[in-house]
PDB file of C-alpha atoms in Angstrom:
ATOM      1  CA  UNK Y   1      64.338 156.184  65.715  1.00 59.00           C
ATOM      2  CA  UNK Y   2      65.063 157.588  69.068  1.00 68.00           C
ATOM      3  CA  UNK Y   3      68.396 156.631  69.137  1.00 87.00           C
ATOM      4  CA  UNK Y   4      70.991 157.830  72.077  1.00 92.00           C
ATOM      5  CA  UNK Y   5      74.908 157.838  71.670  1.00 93.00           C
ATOM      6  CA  UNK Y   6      77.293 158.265  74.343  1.00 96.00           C
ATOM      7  CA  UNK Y   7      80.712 158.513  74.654  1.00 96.00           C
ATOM      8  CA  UNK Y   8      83.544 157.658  75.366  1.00 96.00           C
ATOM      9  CA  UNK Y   9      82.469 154.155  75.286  1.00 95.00           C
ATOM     10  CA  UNK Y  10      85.542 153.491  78.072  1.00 95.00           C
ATOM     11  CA  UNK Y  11      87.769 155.511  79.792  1.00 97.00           C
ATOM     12  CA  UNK Y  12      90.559 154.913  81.889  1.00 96.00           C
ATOM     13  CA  UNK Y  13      92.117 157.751  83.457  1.00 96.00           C
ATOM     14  CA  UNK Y  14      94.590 158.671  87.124  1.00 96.00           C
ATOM     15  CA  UNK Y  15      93.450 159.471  90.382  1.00 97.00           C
ATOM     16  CA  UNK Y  16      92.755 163.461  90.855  1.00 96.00           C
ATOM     17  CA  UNK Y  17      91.870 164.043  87.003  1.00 97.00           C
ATOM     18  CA  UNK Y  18      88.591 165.029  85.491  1.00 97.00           C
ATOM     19  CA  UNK Y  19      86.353 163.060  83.001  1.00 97.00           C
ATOM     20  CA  UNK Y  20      83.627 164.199  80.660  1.00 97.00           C
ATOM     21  CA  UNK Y  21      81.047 161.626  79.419  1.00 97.00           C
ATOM     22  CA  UNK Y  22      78.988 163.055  76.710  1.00 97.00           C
ATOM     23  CA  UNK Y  23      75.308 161.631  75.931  1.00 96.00           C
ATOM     24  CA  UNK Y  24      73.183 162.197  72.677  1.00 94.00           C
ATOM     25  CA  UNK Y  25      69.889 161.923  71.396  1.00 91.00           C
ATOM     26  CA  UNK Y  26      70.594 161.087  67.844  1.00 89.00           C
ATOM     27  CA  UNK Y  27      67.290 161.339  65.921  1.00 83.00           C
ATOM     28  CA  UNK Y  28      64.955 163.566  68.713  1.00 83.00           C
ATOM     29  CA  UNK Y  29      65.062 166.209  71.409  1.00 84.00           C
ATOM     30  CA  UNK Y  30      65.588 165.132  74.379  1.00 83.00           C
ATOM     31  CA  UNK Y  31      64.383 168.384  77.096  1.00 81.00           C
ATOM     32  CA  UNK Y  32      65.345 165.368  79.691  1.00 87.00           C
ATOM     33  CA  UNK Y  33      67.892 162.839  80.290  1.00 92.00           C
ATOM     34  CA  UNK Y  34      68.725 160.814  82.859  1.00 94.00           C
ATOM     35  CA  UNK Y  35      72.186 159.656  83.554  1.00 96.00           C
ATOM     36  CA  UNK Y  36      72.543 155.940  85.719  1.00 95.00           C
ATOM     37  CA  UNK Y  37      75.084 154.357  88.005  1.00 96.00           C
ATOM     38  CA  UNK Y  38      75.813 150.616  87.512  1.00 94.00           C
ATOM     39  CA  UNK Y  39      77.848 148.180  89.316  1.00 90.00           C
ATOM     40  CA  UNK Y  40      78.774 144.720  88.177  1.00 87.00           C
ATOM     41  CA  UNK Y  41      75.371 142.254  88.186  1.00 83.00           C
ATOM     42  CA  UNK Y  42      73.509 145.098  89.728  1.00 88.00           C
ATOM     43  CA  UNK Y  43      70.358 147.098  88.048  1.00 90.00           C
ATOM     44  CA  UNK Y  44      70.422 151.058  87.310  1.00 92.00           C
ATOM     45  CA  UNK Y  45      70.765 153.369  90.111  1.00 91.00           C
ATOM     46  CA  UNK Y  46      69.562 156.456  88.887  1.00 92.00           C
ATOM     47  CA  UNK Y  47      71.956 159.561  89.694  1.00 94.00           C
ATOM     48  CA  UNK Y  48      70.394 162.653  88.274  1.00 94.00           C
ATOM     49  CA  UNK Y  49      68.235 164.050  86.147  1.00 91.00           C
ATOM     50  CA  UNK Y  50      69.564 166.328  83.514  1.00 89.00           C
ATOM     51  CA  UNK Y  51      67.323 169.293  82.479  1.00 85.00           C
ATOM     52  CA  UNK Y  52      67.957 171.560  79.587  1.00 84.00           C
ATOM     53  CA  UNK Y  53      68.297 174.908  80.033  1.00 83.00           C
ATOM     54  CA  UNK Y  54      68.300 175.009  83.815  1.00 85.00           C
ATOM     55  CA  UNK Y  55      70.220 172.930  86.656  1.00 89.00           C
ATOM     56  CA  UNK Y  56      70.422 169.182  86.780  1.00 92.00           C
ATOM     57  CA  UNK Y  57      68.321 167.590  90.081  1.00 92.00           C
ATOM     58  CA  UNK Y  58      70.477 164.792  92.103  1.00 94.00           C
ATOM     59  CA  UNK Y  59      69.221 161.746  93.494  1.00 92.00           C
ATOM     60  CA  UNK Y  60      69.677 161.875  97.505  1.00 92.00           C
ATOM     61  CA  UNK Y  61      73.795 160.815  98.088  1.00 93.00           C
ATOM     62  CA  UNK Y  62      74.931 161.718  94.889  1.00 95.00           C
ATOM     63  CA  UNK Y  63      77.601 164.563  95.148  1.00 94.00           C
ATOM     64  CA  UNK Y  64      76.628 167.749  92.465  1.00 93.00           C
ATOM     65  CA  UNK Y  65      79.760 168.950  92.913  1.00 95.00           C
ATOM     66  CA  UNK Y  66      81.553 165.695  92.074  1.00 96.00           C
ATOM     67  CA  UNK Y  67      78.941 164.860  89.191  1.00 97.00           C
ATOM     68  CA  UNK Y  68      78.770 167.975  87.263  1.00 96.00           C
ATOM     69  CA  UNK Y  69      75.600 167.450  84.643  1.00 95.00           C
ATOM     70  CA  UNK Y  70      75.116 170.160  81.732  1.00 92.00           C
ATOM     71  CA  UNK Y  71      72.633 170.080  79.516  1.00 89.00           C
ATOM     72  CA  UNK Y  72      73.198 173.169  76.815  1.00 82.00           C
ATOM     73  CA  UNK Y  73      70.899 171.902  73.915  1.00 88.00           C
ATOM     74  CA  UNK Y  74      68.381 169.726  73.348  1.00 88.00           C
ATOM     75  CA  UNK Y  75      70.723 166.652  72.070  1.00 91.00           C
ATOM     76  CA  UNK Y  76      73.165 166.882  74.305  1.00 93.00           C
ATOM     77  CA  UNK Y  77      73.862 166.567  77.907  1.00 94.00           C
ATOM     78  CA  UNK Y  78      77.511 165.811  79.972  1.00 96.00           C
ATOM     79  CA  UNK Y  79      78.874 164.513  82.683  1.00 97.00           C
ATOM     80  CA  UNK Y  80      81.814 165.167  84.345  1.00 97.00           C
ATOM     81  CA  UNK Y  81      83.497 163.012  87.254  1.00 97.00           C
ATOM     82  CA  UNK Y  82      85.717 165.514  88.927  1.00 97.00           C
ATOM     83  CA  UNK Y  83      88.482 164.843  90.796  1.00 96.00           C
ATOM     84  CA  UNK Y  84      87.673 160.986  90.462  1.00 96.00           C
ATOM     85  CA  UNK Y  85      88.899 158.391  92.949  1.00 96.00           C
ATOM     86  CA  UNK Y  86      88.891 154.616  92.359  1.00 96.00           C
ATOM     87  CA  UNK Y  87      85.700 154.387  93.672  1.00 95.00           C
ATOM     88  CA  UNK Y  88      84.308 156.384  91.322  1.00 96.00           C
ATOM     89  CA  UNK Y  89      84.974 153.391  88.803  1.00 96.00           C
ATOM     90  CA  UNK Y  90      81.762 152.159  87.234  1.00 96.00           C
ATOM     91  CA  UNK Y  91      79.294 152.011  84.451  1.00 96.00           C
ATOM     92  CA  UNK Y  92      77.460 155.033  83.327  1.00 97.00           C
ATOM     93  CA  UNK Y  93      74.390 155.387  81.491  1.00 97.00           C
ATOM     94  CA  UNK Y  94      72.636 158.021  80.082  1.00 96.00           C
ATOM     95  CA  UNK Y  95      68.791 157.896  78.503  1.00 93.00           C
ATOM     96  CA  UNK Y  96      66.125 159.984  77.144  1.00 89.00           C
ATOM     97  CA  UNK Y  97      62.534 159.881  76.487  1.00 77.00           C
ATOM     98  CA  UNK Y  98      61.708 158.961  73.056  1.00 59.00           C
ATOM     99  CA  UNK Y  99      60.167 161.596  70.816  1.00 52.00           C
ATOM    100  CA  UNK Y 100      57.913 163.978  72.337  1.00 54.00           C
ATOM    101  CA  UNK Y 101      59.175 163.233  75.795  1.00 52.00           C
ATOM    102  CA  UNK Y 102      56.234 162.383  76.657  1.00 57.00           C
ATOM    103  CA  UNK Y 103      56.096 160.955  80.385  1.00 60.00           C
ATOM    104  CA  UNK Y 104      54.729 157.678  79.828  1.00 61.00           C
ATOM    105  CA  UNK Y 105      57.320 157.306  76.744  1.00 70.00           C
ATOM    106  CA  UNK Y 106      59.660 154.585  76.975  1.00 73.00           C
ATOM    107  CA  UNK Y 107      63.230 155.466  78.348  1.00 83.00           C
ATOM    108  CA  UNK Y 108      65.965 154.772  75.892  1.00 87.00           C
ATOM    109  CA  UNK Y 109      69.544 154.300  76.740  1.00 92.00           C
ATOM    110  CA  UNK Y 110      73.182 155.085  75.650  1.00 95.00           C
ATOM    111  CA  UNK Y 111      75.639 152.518  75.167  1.00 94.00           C
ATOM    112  CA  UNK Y 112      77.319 153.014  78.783  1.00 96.00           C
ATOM    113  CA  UNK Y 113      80.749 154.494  79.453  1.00 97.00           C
ATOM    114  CA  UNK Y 114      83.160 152.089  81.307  1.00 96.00           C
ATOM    115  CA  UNK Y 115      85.317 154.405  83.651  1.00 97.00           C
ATOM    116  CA  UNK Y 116      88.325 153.017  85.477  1.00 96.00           C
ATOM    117  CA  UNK Y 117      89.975 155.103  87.584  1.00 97.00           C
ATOM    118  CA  UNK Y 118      93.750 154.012  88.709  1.00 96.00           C
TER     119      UNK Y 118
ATOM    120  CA  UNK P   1      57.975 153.544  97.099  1.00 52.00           C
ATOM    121  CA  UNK P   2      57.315 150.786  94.845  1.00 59.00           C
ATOM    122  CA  UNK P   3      59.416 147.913  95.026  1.00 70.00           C
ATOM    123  CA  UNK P   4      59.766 145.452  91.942  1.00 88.00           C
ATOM    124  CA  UNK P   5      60.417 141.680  92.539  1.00 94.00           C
ATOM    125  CA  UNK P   6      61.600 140.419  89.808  1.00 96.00           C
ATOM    126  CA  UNK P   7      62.521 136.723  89.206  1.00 96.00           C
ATOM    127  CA  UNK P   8      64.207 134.706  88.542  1.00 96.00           C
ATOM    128  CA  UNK P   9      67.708 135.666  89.249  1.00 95.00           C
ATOM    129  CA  UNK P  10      69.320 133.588  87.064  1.00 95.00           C
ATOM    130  CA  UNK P  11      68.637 131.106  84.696  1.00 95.00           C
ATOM    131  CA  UNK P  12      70.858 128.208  83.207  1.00 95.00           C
ATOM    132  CA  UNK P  13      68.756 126.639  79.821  1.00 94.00           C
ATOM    133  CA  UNK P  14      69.768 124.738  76.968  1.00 95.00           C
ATOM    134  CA  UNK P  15      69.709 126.507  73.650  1.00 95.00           C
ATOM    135  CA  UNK P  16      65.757 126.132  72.317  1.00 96.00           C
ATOM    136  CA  UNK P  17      64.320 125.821  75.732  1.00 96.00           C
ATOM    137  CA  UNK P  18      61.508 128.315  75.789  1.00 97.00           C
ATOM    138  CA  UNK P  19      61.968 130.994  79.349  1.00 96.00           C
ATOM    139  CA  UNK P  20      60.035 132.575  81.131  1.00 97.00           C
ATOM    140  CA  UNK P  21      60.213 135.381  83.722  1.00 98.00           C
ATOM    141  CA  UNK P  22      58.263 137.958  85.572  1.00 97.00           C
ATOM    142  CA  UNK P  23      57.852 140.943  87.565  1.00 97.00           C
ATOM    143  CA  UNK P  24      55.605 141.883  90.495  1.00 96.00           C
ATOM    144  CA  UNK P  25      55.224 145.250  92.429  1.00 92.00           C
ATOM    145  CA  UNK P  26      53.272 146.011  95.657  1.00 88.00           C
ATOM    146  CA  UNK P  27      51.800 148.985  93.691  1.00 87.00           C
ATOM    147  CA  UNK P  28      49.670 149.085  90.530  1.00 91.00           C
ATOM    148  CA  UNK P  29      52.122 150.286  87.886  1.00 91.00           C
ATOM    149  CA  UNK P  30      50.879 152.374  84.455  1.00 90.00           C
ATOM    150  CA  UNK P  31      53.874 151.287  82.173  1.00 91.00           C
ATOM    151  CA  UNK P  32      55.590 148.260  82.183  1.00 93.00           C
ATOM    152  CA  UNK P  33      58.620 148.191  80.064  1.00 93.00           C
ATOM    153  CA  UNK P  34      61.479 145.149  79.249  1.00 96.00           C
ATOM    154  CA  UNK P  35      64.651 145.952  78.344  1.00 95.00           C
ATOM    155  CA  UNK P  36      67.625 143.473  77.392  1.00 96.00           C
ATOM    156  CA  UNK P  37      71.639 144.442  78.495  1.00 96.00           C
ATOM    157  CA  UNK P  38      74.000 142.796  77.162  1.00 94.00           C
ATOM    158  CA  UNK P  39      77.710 142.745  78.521  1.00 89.00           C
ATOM    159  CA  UNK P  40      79.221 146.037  78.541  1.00 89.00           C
ATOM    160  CA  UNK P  41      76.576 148.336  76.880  1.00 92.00           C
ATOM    161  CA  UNK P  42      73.130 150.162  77.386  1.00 93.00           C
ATOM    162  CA  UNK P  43      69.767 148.371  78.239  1.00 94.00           C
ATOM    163  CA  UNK P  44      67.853 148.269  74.732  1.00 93.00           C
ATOM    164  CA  UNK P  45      64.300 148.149  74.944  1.00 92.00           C
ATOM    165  CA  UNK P  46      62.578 145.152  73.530  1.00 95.00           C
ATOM    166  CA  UNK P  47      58.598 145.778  74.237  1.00 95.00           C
ATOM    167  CA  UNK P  48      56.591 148.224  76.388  1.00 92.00           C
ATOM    168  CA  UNK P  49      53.319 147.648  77.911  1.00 94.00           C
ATOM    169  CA  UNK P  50      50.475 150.234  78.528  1.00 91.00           C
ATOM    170  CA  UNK P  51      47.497 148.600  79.286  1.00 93.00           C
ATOM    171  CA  UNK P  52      46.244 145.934  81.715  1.00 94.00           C
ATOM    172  CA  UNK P  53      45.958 142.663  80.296  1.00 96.00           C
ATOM    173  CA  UNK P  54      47.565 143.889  77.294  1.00 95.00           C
ATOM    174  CA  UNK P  55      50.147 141.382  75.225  1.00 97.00           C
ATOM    175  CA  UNK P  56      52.758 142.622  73.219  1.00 96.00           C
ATOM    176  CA  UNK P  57      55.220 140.461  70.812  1.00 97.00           C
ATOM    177  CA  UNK P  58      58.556 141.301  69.448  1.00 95.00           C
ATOM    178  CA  UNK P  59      59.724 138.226  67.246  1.00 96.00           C
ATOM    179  CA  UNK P  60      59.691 135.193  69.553  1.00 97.00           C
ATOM    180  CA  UNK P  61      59.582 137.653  72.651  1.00 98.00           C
ATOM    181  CA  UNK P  62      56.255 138.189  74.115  1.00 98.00           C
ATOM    182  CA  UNK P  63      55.529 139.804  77.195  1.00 98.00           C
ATOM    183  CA  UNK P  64      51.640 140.554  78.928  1.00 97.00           C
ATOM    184  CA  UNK P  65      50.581 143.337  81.647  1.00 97.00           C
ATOM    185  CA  UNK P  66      49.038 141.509  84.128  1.00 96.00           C
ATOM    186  CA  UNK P  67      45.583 142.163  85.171  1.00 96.00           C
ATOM    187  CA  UNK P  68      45.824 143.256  88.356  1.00 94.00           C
ATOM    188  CA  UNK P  69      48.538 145.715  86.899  1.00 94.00           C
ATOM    189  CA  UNK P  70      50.859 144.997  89.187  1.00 94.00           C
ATOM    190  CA  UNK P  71      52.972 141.915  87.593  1.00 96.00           C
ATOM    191  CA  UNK P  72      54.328 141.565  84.217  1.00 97.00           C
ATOM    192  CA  UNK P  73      55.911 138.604  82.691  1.00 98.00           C
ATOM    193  CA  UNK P  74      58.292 138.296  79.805  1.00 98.00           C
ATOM    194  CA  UNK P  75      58.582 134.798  77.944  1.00 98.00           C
ATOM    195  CA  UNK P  76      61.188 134.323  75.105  1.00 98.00           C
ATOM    196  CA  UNK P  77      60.475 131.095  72.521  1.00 97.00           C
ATOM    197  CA  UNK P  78      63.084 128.549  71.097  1.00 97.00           C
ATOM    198  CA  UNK P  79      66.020 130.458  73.180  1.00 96.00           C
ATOM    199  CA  UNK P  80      68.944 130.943  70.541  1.00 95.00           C
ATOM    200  CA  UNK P  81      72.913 131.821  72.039  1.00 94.00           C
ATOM    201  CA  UNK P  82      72.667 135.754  71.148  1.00 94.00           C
ATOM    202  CA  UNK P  83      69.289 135.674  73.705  1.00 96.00           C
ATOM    203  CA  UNK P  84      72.146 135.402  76.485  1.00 96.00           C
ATOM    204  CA  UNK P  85      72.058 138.880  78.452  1.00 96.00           C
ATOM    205  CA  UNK P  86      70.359 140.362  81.665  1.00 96.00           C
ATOM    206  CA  UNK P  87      66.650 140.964  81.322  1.00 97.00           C
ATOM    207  CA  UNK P  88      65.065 144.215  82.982  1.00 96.00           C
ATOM    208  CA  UNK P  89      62.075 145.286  84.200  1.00 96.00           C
ATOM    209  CA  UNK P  90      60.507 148.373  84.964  1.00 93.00           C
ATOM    210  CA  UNK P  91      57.500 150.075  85.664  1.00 90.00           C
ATOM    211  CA  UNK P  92      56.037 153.407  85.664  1.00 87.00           C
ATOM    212  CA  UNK P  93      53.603 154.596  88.241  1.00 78.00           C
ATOM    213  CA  UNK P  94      52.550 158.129  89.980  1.00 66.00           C
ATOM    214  CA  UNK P  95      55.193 158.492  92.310  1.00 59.00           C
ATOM    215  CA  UNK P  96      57.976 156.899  91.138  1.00 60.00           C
ATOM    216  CA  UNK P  97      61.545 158.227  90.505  1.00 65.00           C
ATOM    217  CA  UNK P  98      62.334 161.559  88.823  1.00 71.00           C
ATOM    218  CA  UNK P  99      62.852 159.548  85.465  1.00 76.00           C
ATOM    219  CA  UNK P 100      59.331 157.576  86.423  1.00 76.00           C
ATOM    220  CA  UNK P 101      60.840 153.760  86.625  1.00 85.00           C
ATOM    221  CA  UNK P 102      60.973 151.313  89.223  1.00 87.00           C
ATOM    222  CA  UNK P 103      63.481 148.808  87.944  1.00 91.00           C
ATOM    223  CA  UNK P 104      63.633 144.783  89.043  1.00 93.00           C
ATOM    224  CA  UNK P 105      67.188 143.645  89.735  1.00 93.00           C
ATOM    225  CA  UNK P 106      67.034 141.784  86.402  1.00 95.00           C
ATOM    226  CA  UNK P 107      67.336 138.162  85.312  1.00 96.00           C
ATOM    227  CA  UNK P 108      70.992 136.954  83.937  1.00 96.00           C
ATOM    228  CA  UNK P 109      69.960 134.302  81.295  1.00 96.00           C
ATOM    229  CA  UNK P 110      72.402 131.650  80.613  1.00 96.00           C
ATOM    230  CA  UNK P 111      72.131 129.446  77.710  1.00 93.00           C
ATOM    231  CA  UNK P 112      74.209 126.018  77.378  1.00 86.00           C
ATOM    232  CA  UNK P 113      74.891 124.656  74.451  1.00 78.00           C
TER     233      UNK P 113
END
């Protein structure tokens, strides 16, 4: 059980496009996932927190309006790198709490989407 | 906040070498958790902790909350090639992040054949 899919699992797109990342809780609900940040041989920098039903919360110096997080049901939440630079190039993860969502429930995470941006 | 040590860095073993590795935190966590990353994919969690002094195995994985709750150590038995990955810590304490984990910087095991 509490199993989370996301994809694409890589994308490479141009300079000045959008991208959508999608993230699923496969077997649960999920009311709350969290979607990470991670660069080569470094741990998870957590981005935001995305909340169903109501707006995402950022972490302090990430851009909302360049990370746009919905969260329309309970299995699924997005995000979308808009207008992305080279820079923007990374690994991104999305998890949920397991079933319940209880708060001392371990996180469980997606696969990771590789993004390249040229 | 909390800040996780978590050590060590690297390691470079021959295969069936037993490892070990650990975390410690200048706050009392509630959780501990391990997960395992391997190249190009999500963290998978391999055992989660809730109690002090508790130990926990998965297969030849075992891992123990410390006592003081604020260390944790992982230790893996007879070390096979597919144990090759990063190694992650976190903890869970009141005040932590808005998804409740501290993570360590992880531990990039290297087996040799």
């Amino acid at each position: 059980g509490a199993v989370v899919s996301q994809h694409p699992s890589w994308v490479i797109c141009k300079s000045g496009t959008s991208v959508k990342i999608e993230c699923r809780s496969l077997d649960f609900q999920a009311t709350t996932m969290f979607w990470y940040r991670q660069f080569p041989k470094q741990s998870l920098m957590l981005m935001a927190t995305s909340n169903e039903g109501s707006k995402a919360t950022y972490e302090q110096g990430v851009e909302k309006d360049k990370f746009l997080i919905n969260h329309a049901s309970l299995t699924l939440s997005t995000l979308t790198v808009t207008s992305a630079h080279p820079e923007d190039s990374s690994f991104y993860i999305c998890s949920a709490r397991g079933t319940g969502g209880l708060y001392n429930s371990p996180l469980h995470f997606g696969n990771g989407t590789r993004l390249t941006v040229t | 906040g909390q800040q996780l040590n978590q050590s060590p860095q690297s390691m470079f073993i021959q295969e069936g070498e037993d490892v070990s590795m650990n975390c410690t935190s200048s706050s009392i966590f509630n959780t501990w958790l391990w997960y395992k990353q391997d190249p190009g994919e999500g963290p998978v969690l391999l055992i989660a902790l809730y109690k002090a002094g508790e130990l926990t195995s998965n297969g030849r994985l075992t891992a123990q909350f410390g006592i003081t709750r604020k260390d944790s150590f992982l230790n893996i038995s007879a070390s096979i090639p597919s144990d090759v990955g990063i190694y992650f810590c976190a903890g869970r304490a009141s005040g932590g992040g808005a998804d409740g984990l501290t993570f360590g910087k992880g531990t990039h095991l290297i087996i040799q054949p």
